[in-house]
Every structure is written in C-alpha cells, then in structure tokens.
Amino acid sequence: LAKTTQPISMDSYEGQEVNITCSHNNIATNDYITWYQQFPSQGPRFIIQGYKTKVTNEVASLFIPADRKSSTLSLPRVSLSDTAVYYCLVGDYSSASKIIFGSGTRLSIRP
Amino acid sequence: DAGVIQSPRHEVTEMGQEVTLRCKPISGHDYLFWYRQTMMRGLELLIYFNNNVPIDDSGMPEDRFSAKMPNASFSTLKIQPSEPRDSAVYFCASSLSGQDQETQYFGPGTRLLVL
C-alpha cells in the first residue's frame, strides 16, 4: 500500500509560486501520481497526473524524480482562490483498496 | 451537463437504520466510483463500477455496505444497519476511463451523520 506523506499546512502570498512535496517511498511500478484540490463542502477536483519526469498543464506542474519516491506540485503565481486542501494520491485503480488520499496539505494564501 | 448529482446532500439517522445514498453520474461516463471521507482516514475509495458492473469492491469496509448500479445513470450505496462510525461525507465520482483520473469528476457529496 503506497502511503503518502505531505505537510499538514502551508502559507504563502498572492503572486508567489508554491511548491508542495509529497513523499511516497513504497510506490509501485503501476502506480500513477495524481494531485487533487478540494474546497470546503465540495468534492476533490483533479489538478494534474503523472508517472515520471515532468508534467505541465494550464494550472500546475508536477515534478517527479527518477526514483519516483516523491513528487512536487508547483502552483505558479497563486491567488486567494487557491486556498484549499491539496491531496497527493499514489495508486492505480486496479485495486480499490490501494486508493487512499491521505490527510492532504491545507494551503492558505494571504493578500 | 449538470455534473455528478448526489442525493440527499445531508442525512441524519439513528443507529440501526438503513441509509441509502444516491448518485447520477455524468452522461457518457463509463466508470462510477464511491468514496468515503473522514477526518481519521481521509478519502478512501470504496467501490467502482465499469459499464454498470462492479469491478472492485475491496475498499468496502464490511458487509453492512452494499452498492448497486442498475443502469448507466443511477447508482446507490446502502448501509444496513448504520452505525455512528459510518458518519462521514460520501462522494460519488464518474469518469470516462478507469486509470485516467483527469476525467474523473466528483459530486458534491452526501454528509451522513449516524446518531
């Protein structure tokens, strides 16, 4: 079971780049790394997914080192609306019991 | 499309009662997922369906939990009998494919409180 470890909380300011790192030492070969964003009273929302190296989309970048034992979500130029909980998920949907999101990182953005 | 629709949004019941949560996935999505979120255990995948067929229910906590998907536009998660430790937010999600989580959309959740 791929357990993930993230910081409980982070603070930053508008316009800054925020990097959130997730550790997953026992990631399996078939596991993908996915990051989700969740606002209060809402379901999680997909941000980005990767397997190795670097992935970039219109909202974030995901950096994965060669050993895949960690990953870093990078949010460029954050705004107040990026205040949310961010979850790192490592697993594959071939077995539902492997899918556990963990406690997430509570990101607070200040003006 | 209105997105994934869940009902009820809130449910309060007494221990021992049967609870039924409902979900309408996004039209055209072949996969449907049921998750449970608690402070203690975070967000866990309970079961998922592909084309209305349960594929993996290994995340279901115990026999008191059951899920069905009678057709492509409707699924239920039933707890019978309910217990206080079942109190949680239950999310339903749907996606075009299984592993491609980019297309997985979550519903607003059902907040269940078992007294």
PDB file of N, CA, C and O in Angstrom, chain A residues 34 36 38 41-44 46 49 87 89 92-97 99-102, chain B residues 9 33 35 37 41-45 48 56 58 91 98-99 101-102 104 106-108:
ATOM      1  N   THR A  34      -1.154  11.448  -8.656  1.00  0.00           N
ATOM      2  CA  THR A  34      -2.199  12.399  -9.012  1.00  0.00           C
ATOM      3  C   THR A  34      -2.395  13.391  -7.879  1.00  0.00           C
ATOM      4  O   THR A  34      -2.334  13.024  -6.707  1.00  0.00           O
ATOM      5  N   TYR A  36      -4.994  16.378  -6.309  1.00  0.00           N
ATOM      6  CA  TYR A  36      -6.344  16.902  -6.307  1.00  0.00           C
ATOM      7  C   TYR A  36      -6.412  18.151  -5.411  1.00  0.00           C
ATOM      8  O   TYR A  36      -5.642  18.310  -4.472  1.00  0.00           O
ATOM      9  N   GLN A  38      -9.249  20.397  -3.112  1.00  0.00           N
ATOM     10  CA  GLN A  38     -10.587  20.330  -2.525  1.00  0.00           C
ATOM     11  C   GLN A  38     -10.899  21.586  -1.736  1.00  0.00           C
ATOM     12  O   GLN A  38     -10.140  21.986  -0.847  1.00  0.00           O
ATOM     13  N   SER A  41     -16.747  21.741   1.605  1.00  0.00           N
ATOM     14  CA  SER A  41     -18.087  21.303   1.181  1.00  0.00           C
ATOM     15  C   SER A  41     -18.167  20.960  -0.300  1.00  0.00           C
ATOM     16  O   SER A  41     -19.254  20.997  -0.884  1.00  0.00           O
ATOM     17  N   GLN A  42     -17.038  20.648  -0.901  1.00  0.00           N
ATOM     18  CA  GLN A  42     -17.033  20.216  -2.292  1.00  0.00           C
ATOM     19  C   GLN A  42     -16.227  18.932  -2.429  1.00  0.00           C
ATOM     20  O   GLN A  42     -15.400  18.602  -1.575  1.00  0.00           O
ATOM     21  N   GLY A  43     -16.446  18.226  -3.537  1.00  0.00           N
ATOM     22  CA  GLY A  43     -15.633  17.067  -3.828  1.00  0.00           C
ATOM     23  C   GLY A  43     -14.287  17.480  -4.379  1.00  0.00           C
ATOM     24  O   GLY A  43     -14.111  18.604  -4.854  1.00  0.00           O
ATOM     25  N   PRO A  44     -13.306  16.586  -4.313  1.00  0.00           N
ATOM     26  CA  PRO A  44     -11.987  16.907  -4.877  1.00  0.00           C
ATOM     27  C   PRO A  44     -12.070  17.178  -6.376  1.00  0.00           C
ATOM     28  O   PRO A  44     -12.949  16.654  -7.068  1.00  0.00           O
ATOM     29  N   PHE A  46      -9.612  17.261  -9.849  1.00  0.00           N
ATOM     30  CA  PHE A  46      -8.343  16.849 -10.450  1.00  0.00           C
ATOM     31  C   PHE A  46      -7.508  18.074 -10.824  1.00  0.00           C
ATOM     32  O   PHE A  46      -8.006  19.048 -11.390  1.00  0.00           O
ATOM     33  N   GLN A  49      -1.778  14.839 -13.241  1.00  0.00           N
ATOM     34  CA  GLN A  49      -1.383  13.448 -13.048  1.00  0.00           C
ATOM     35  C   GLN A  49      -0.097  13.176 -13.818  1.00  0.00           C
ATOM     36  O   GLN A  49       0.090  13.702 -14.912  1.00  0.00           O
ATOM     37  N   TYR A  87      -4.376  17.250  -2.150  1.00  0.00           N
ATOM     38  CA  TYR A  87      -4.110  15.843  -1.862  1.00  0.00           C
ATOM     39  C   TYR A  87      -3.201  15.234  -2.920  1.00  0.00           C
ATOM     40  O   TYR A  87      -3.402  15.443  -4.118  1.00  0.00           O
ATOM     41  N   LEU A  89      -2.153  11.654  -4.376  1.00  0.00           N
ATOM     42  CA  LEU A  89      -2.667  10.286  -4.435  1.00  0.00           C
ATOM     43  C   LEU A  89      -1.702   9.443  -5.251  1.00  0.00           C
ATOM     44  O   LEU A  89      -1.333   9.812  -6.365  1.00  0.00           O
ATOM     45  N   ASP A  92      -3.141   2.844  -8.229  1.00  0.00           N
ATOM     46  CA  ASP A  92      -3.761   2.530  -9.510  1.00  0.00           C
ATOM     47  C   ASP A  92      -5.123   1.923  -9.219  1.00  0.00           C
ATOM     48  O   ASP A  92      -5.344   1.317  -8.168  1.00  0.00           O
ATOM     49  N   TYR A  93      -6.028   2.093 -10.133  1.00  0.00           N
ATOM     50  CA  TYR A  93      -7.404   1.706  -9.900  1.00  0.00           C
ATOM     51  C   TYR A  93      -7.672   0.234 -10.195  1.00  0.00           C
ATOM     52  O   TYR A  93      -8.815  -0.177 -10.288  1.00  0.00           O
ATOM     53  N   SER A  94      -6.605  -0.557 -10.308  1.00  0.00           N
ATOM     54  CA  SER A  94      -6.824  -1.989 -10.497  1.00  0.00           C
ATOM     55  C   SER A  94      -7.289  -2.645  -9.205  1.00  0.00           C
ATOM     56  O   SER A  94      -7.872  -3.722  -9.223  1.00  0.00           O
ATOM     57  N   SER A  95      -7.013  -1.988  -8.085  1.00  0.00           N
ATOM     58  CA  SER A  95      -7.495  -2.499  -6.805  1.00  0.00           C
ATOM     59  C   SER A  95      -7.958  -1.341  -5.956  1.00  0.00           C
ATOM     60  O   SER A  95      -7.165  -0.504  -5.565  1.00  0.00           O
ATOM     61  N   ALA A  96      -9.224  -1.287  -5.690  1.00  0.00           N
ATOM     62  CA  ALA A  96      -9.802  -0.149  -4.969  1.00  0.00           C
ATOM     63  C   ALA A  96      -9.175   0.046  -3.607  1.00  0.00           C
ATOM     64  O   ALA A  96      -9.081   1.156  -3.116  1.00  0.00           O
ATOM     65  N   SER A  97      -8.742  -1.010  -2.960  1.00  0.00           N
ATOM     66  CA  SER A  97      -8.215  -0.877  -1.611  1.00  0.00           C
ATOM     67  C   SER A  97      -6.903  -0.123  -1.575  1.00  0.00           C
ATOM     68  O   SER A  97      -6.458   0.294  -0.541  1.00  0.00           O
ATOM     69  N   ILE A  99      -6.420   2.741  -3.041  1.00  0.00           N
ATOM     70  CA  ILE A  99      -6.687   4.154  -3.285  1.00  0.00           C
ATOM     71  C   ILE A  99      -7.047   4.841  -1.975  1.00  0.00           C
ATOM     72  O   ILE A  99      -8.162   4.749  -1.521  1.00  0.00           O
ATOM     73  N   ILE A 100      -6.092   5.495  -1.372  1.00  0.00           N
ATOM     74  CA  ILE A 100      -6.322   6.275  -0.151  1.00  0.00           C
ATOM     75  C   ILE A 100      -5.664   7.621  -0.345  1.00  0.00           C
ATOM     76  O   ILE A 100      -4.478   7.706  -0.624  1.00  0.00           O
ATOM     77  N   PHE A 101      -6.423   8.678  -0.183  1.00  0.00           N
ATOM     78  CA  PHE A 101      -5.909  10.010  -0.448  1.00  0.00           C
ATOM     79  C   PHE A 101      -5.035  10.553   0.678  1.00  0.00           C
ATOM     80  O   PHE A 101      -4.201  11.389   0.456  1.00  0.00           O
ATOM     81  N   GLY A 102      -5.226  10.130   1.887  1.00  0.00           N
ATOM     82  CA  GLY A 102      -4.440  10.705   2.963  1.00  0.00           C
ATOM     83  C   GLY A 102      -5.002  12.019   3.468  1.00  0.00           C
ATOM     84  O   GLY A 102      -6.088  12.436   3.070  1.00  0.00           O
TER      85      GLY A 102
ATOM     86  N   ARG B   9     -28.142  15.606   0.114  1.00  0.00           N
ATOM     87  CA  ARG B   9     -26.906  16.305   0.436  1.00  0.00           C
ATOM     88  C   ARG B   9     -26.539  16.124   1.913  1.00  0.00           C
ATOM     89  O   ARG B   9     -25.362  16.098   2.266  1.00  0.00           O
ATOM     90  N   PHE B  33     -17.551   5.763  -9.256  1.00  0.00           N
ATOM     91  CA  PHE B  33     -16.789   5.480  -8.043  1.00  0.00           C
ATOM     92  C   PHE B  33     -17.567   5.972  -6.823  1.00  0.00           C
ATOM     93  O   PHE B  33     -18.194   7.021  -6.861  1.00  0.00           O
ATOM     94  N   TYR B  35     -16.692   7.005  -2.828  1.00  0.00           N
ATOM     95  CA  TYR B  35     -15.641   7.296  -1.864  1.00  0.00           C
ATOM     96  C   TYR B  35     -16.265   7.679  -0.521  1.00  0.00           C
ATOM     97  O   TYR B  35     -17.394   8.129  -0.448  1.00  0.00           O
ATOM     98  N   GLN B  37     -15.103   9.997   2.999  1.00  0.00           N
ATOM     99  CA  GLN B  37     -14.102  10.889   3.574  1.00  0.00           C
ATOM    100  C   GLN B  37     -14.387  11.130   5.047  1.00  0.00           C
ATOM    101  O   GLN B  37     -15.481  11.558   5.424  1.00  0.00           O
ATOM    102  N   ARG B  41      -9.448   8.927   8.533  1.00  0.00           N
ATOM    103  CA  ARG B  41      -8.907   8.076   7.461  1.00  0.00           C
ATOM    104  C   ARG B  41      -8.756   8.788   6.123  1.00  0.00           C
ATOM    105  O   ARG B  41      -8.258   8.202   5.161  1.00  0.00           O
ATOM    106  N   GLY B  42      -9.160  10.047   6.069  1.00  0.00           N
ATOM    107  CA  GLY B  42      -9.042  10.766   4.806  1.00  0.00           C
ATOM    108  C   GLY B  42     -10.071  10.278   3.807  1.00  0.00           C
ATOM    109  O   GLY B  42     -11.154   9.822   4.174  1.00  0.00           O
ATOM    110  N   LEU B  43      -9.725  10.341   2.539  1.00  0.00           N
ATOM    111  CA  LEU B  43     -10.639   9.980   1.454  1.00  0.00           C
ATOM    112  C   LEU B  43     -10.272   8.595   0.948  1.00  0.00           C
ATOM    113  O   LEU B  43      -9.157   8.364   0.497  1.00  0.00           O
ATOM    114  N   GLU B  44     -11.218   7.671   1.007  1.00  0.00           N
ATOM    115  CA  GLU B  44     -10.966   6.275   0.621  1.00  0.00           C
ATOM    116  C   GLU B  44     -11.916   5.861  -0.497  1.00  0.00           C
ATOM    117  O   GLU B  44     -13.104   6.197  -0.451  1.00  0.00           O
ATOM    118  N   LEU B  45     -11.407   5.108  -1.432  1.00  0.00           N
ATOM    119  CA  LEU B  45     -12.247   4.542  -2.485  1.00  0.00           C
ATOM    120  C   LEU B  45     -12.913   3.273  -1.949  1.00  0.00           C
ATOM    121  O   LEU B  45     -12.238   2.373  -1.457  1.00  0.00           O
ATOM    122  N   TYR B  48     -15.877   0.625  -7.266  1.00  0.00           N
ATOM    123  CA  TYR B  48     -16.126   1.295  -8.534  1.00  0.00           C
ATOM    124  C   TYR B  48     -16.730   0.334  -9.545  1.00  0.00           C
ATOM    125  O   TYR B  48     -16.560  -0.884  -9.460  1.00  0.00           O
ATOM    126  N   ASP B  56     -14.409  -3.659  -8.555  1.00  0.00           N
ATOM    127  CA  ASP B  56     -13.599  -3.897  -7.367  1.00  0.00           C
ATOM    128  C   ASP B  56     -14.289  -3.288  -6.156  1.00  0.00           C
ATOM    129  O   ASP B  56     -14.500  -2.084  -6.109  1.00  0.00           O
ATOM    130  N   SER B  58     -13.156  -4.058  -3.012  1.00  0.00           N
ATOM    131  CA  SER B  58     -12.244  -4.383  -1.913  1.00  0.00           C
ATOM    132  C   SER B  58     -12.097  -3.241  -0.914  1.00  0.00           C
ATOM    133  O   SER B  58     -11.610  -3.441   0.195  1.00  0.00           O
ATOM    134  N   PHE B  91     -18.749  10.544  -1.257  1.00  0.00           N
ATOM    135  CA  PHE B  91     -18.685  11.151  -2.582  1.00  0.00           C
ATOM    136  C   PHE B  91     -18.892  10.090  -3.658  1.00  0.00           C
ATOM    137  O   PHE B  91     -18.401   8.970  -3.559  1.00  0.00           O
ATOM    138  N   GLY B  98     -10.950   4.351 -16.475  1.00  0.00           N
ATOM    139  CA  GLY B  98     -10.604   3.991 -15.120  1.00  0.00           C
ATOM    140  C   GLY B  98      -9.345   4.662 -14.619  1.00  0.00           C
ATOM    141  O   GLY B  98      -9.364   5.385 -13.639  1.00  0.00           O
ATOM    142  N   GLN B  99      -8.257   4.443 -15.307  1.00  0.00           N
ATOM    143  CA  GLN B  99      -6.996   4.971 -14.824  1.00  0.00           C
ATOM    144  C   GLN B  99      -6.818   6.464 -15.110  1.00  0.00           C
ATOM    145  O   GLN B  99      -6.080   7.131 -14.436  1.00  0.00           O
ATOM    146  N   GLN B 101      -7.457   9.665 -14.443  1.00  0.00           N
ATOM    147  CA  GLN B 101      -8.177  10.410 -13.417  1.00  0.00           C
ATOM    148  C   GLN B 101      -8.463  11.840 -13.836  1.00  0.00           C
ATOM    149  O   GLN B 101      -9.190  12.555 -13.144  1.00  0.00           O
ATOM    150  N   GLU B 102      -7.907  12.268 -14.970  1.00  0.00           N
ATOM    151  CA  GLU B 102      -8.169  13.626 -15.417  1.00  0.00           C
ATOM    152  C   GLU B 102      -9.642  13.817 -15.748  1.00  0.00           C
ATOM    153  O   GLU B 102     -10.170  14.913 -15.645  1.00  0.00           O
ATOM    154  N   GLN B 104     -12.059  12.266 -14.139  1.00  0.00           N
ATOM    155  CA  GLN B 104     -12.875  11.875 -13.000  1.00  0.00           C
ATOM    156  C   GLN B 104     -13.424  13.128 -12.322  1.00  0.00           C
ATOM    157  O   GLN B 104     -12.672  13.964 -11.851  1.00  0.00           O
ATOM    158  N   PHE B 106     -16.019  14.619  -9.366  1.00  0.00           N
ATOM    159  CA  PHE B 106     -16.690  14.273  -8.117  1.00  0.00           C
ATOM    160  C   PHE B 106     -18.011  15.031  -7.979  1.00  0.00           C
ATOM    161  O   PHE B 106     -18.130  16.172  -8.434  1.00  0.00           O
ATOM    162  N   GLY B 107     -18.952  14.390  -7.318  1.00  0.00           N
ATOM    163  CA  GLY B 107     -20.181  15.056  -6.937  1.00  0.00           C
ATOM    164  C   GLY B 107     -19.965  15.897  -5.692  1.00  0.00           C
ATOM    165  O   GLY B 107     -18.870  15.901  -5.122  1.00  0.00           O
ATOM    166  N   PRO B 108     -21.009  16.585  -5.229  1.00  0.00           N
ATOM    167  CA  PRO B 108     -20.878  17.469  -4.067  1.00  0.00           C
ATOM    168  C   PRO B 108     -20.818  16.728  -2.745  1.00  0.00           C
ATOM    169  O   PRO B 108     -20.480  17.317  -1.723  1.00  0.00           O
TER     170      PRO B 108
END
